[in-house]
XYZ file of C-alpha atoms in Angstrom:
183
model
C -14.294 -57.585 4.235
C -13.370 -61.471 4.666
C -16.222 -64.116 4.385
C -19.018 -64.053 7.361
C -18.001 -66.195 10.057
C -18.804 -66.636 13.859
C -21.550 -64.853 14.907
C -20.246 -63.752 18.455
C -23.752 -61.437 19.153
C -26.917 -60.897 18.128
C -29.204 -58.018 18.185
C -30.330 -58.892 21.731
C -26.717 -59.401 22.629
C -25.650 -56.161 21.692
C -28.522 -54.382 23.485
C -27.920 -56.447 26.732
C -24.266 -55.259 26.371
C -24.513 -51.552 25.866
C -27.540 -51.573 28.841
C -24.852 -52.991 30.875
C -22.453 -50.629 30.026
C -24.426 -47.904 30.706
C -24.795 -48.822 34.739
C -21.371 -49.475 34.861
C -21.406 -46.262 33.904
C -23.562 -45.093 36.033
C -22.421 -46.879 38.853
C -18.209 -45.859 38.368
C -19.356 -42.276 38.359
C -22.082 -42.175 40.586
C -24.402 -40.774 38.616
C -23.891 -38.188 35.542
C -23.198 -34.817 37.040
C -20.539 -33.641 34.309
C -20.393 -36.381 32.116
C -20.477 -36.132 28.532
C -20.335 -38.866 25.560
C -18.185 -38.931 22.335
C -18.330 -41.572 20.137
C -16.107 -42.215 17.102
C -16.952 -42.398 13.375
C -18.188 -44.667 12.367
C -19.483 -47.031 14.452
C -18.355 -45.805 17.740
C -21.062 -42.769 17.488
C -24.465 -44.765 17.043
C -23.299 -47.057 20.014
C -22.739 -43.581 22.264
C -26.143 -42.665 20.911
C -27.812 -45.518 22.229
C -26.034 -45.939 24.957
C -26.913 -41.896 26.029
C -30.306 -43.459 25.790
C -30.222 -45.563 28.162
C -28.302 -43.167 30.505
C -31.221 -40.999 30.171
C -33.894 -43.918 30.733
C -32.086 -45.204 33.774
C -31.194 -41.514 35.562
C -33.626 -39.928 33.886
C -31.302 -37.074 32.932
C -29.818 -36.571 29.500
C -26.199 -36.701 28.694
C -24.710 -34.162 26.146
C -23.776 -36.913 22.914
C -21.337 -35.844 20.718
C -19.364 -37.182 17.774
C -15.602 -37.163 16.520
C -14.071 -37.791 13.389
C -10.591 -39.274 13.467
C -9.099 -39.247 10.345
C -6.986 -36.244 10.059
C -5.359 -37.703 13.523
C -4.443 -40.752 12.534
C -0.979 -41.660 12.604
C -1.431 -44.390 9.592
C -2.350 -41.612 7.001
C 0.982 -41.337 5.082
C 0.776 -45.068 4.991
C -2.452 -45.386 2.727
C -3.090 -45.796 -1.235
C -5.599 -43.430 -0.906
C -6.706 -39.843 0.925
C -9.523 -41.541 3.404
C -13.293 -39.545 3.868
C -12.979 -36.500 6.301
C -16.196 -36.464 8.032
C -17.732 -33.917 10.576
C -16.758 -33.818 14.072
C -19.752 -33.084 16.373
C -19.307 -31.424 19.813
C -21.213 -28.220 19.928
C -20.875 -28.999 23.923
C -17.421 -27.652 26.097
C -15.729 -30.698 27.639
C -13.485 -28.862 29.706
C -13.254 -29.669 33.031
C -15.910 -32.878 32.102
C -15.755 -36.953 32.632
C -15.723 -38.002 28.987
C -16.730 -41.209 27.816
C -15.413 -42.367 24.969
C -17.319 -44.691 22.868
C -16.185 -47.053 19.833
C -17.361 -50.125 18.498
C -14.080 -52.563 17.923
C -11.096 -52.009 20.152
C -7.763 -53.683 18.669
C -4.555 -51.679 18.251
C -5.435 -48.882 20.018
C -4.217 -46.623 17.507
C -7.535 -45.164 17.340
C -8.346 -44.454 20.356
C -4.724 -41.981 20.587
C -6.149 -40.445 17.416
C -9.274 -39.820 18.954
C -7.224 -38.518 22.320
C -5.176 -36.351 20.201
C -8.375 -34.829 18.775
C -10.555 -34.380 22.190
C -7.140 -32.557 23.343
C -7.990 -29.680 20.452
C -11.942 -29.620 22.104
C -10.567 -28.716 25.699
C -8.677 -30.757 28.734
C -11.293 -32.757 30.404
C -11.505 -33.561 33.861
C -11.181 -37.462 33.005
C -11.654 -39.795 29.642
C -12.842 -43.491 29.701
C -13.173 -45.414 27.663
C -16.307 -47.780 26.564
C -15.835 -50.514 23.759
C -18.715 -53.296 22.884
C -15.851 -55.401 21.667
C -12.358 -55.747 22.657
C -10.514 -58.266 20.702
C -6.641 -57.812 21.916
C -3.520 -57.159 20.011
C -3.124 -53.797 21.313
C 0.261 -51.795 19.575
C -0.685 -49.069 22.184
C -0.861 -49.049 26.106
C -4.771 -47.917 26.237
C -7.551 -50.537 28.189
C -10.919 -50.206 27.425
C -12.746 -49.251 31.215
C -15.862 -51.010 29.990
C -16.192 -53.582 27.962
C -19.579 -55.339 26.386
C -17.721 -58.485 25.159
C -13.582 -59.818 25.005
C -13.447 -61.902 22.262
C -9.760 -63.295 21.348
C -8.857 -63.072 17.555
C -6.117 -63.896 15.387
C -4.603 -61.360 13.763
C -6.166 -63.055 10.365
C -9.754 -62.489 11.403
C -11.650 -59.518 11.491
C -14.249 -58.765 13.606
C -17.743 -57.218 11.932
C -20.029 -55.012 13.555
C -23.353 -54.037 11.668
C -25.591 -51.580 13.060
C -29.459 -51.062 12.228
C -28.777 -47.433 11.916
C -26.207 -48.363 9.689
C -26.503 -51.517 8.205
C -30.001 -52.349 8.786
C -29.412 -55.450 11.267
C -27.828 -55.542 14.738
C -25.090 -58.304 14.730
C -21.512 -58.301 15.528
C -19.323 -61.896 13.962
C -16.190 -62.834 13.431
C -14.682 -63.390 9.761
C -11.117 -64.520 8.184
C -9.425 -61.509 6.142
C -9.186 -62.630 2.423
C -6.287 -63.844 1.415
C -5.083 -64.552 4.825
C -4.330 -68.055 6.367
């Protein structure tokens, strides 16, 4: 990880994002009838957790949650030093014929997001996927848009942008930081 930089949000930033993210939401689908949430390792799944929360406090329904690992579909994996953590995937929920929302933390290449596609594909064919990022910093490789979006924040491709999680990291705060060794 570079050297802390920018701090872009706080803790009260990020909640004000994902409660705004929920009623758009909300509001795109009108309501939740057949809606279901996946969020991606690791990040990507305690932002669809909270933000299933506030579904529920808003409609007053819950929303099925669910998590997916990535890894294995990952089109970078032949490219890495090392054999990367397989982790559980988490959807003991059918999403066929469902409105998924996809949730992840930091949208940049998009690369990602396909792997995650490629997996949800092996789960069932949904009625419809969007997509739900709290940051979307640009330089996409990959023709996927975010449909909701907490915060755009432009980078260079020599910065890095941090999310830490309570649940995670113990604090809630998201900042921008210059990769080591970069200029």
């Amino acid at each position: 990880m570079g050297r802390p930089g920018k701090e872009i949000l706080d803790g009260a930033g990020i909640g004000r994002a994902l409660v705004r993210i929920a009623h758009e939401i909300i509001e795109r689908n009108q309501g939740l009838e057949g809606m279901v949430i996946i969020g991606l390792r690791s990040r990507g799944d305690v932002l669809a957790r909270r933000i299933g929360g506030h579904l529920q406090q808003i409609e007053g329904s819950m929303v099925p949650v669910g998590i997916i690992d990535v890894t294995l579909y990952r089109d970078d994996l032949m490219h890495t030093s090392h054999w990367p953590e397989v982790q559980a995937t988490e959807i003991s929920f059918s999403i066929e014929g469902k409105h998924v929302v996809l949730i992840d933390d930091v949208l940049y290449t998009g690369r990602s997001i396909r792997a995650a596609l490629d997996g949800l594909m092996d789960f069932g064919r949904p009625r419809s996927i969007q997509l739900a990022i709290l940051i979307d910093r640009g330089h996409r490789e990959l023709p996927i848009r975010p449909d909701y979006v907490g915060k755009n924040v432009p980078t260079s491709r020599c910065e890095e942008v941090v999310v830490l999680l309570e649940e995670s990291d113990g604090e809630d705060r998201v900042f921008i930081s210059e990769i080591d060794g970069e200029n």
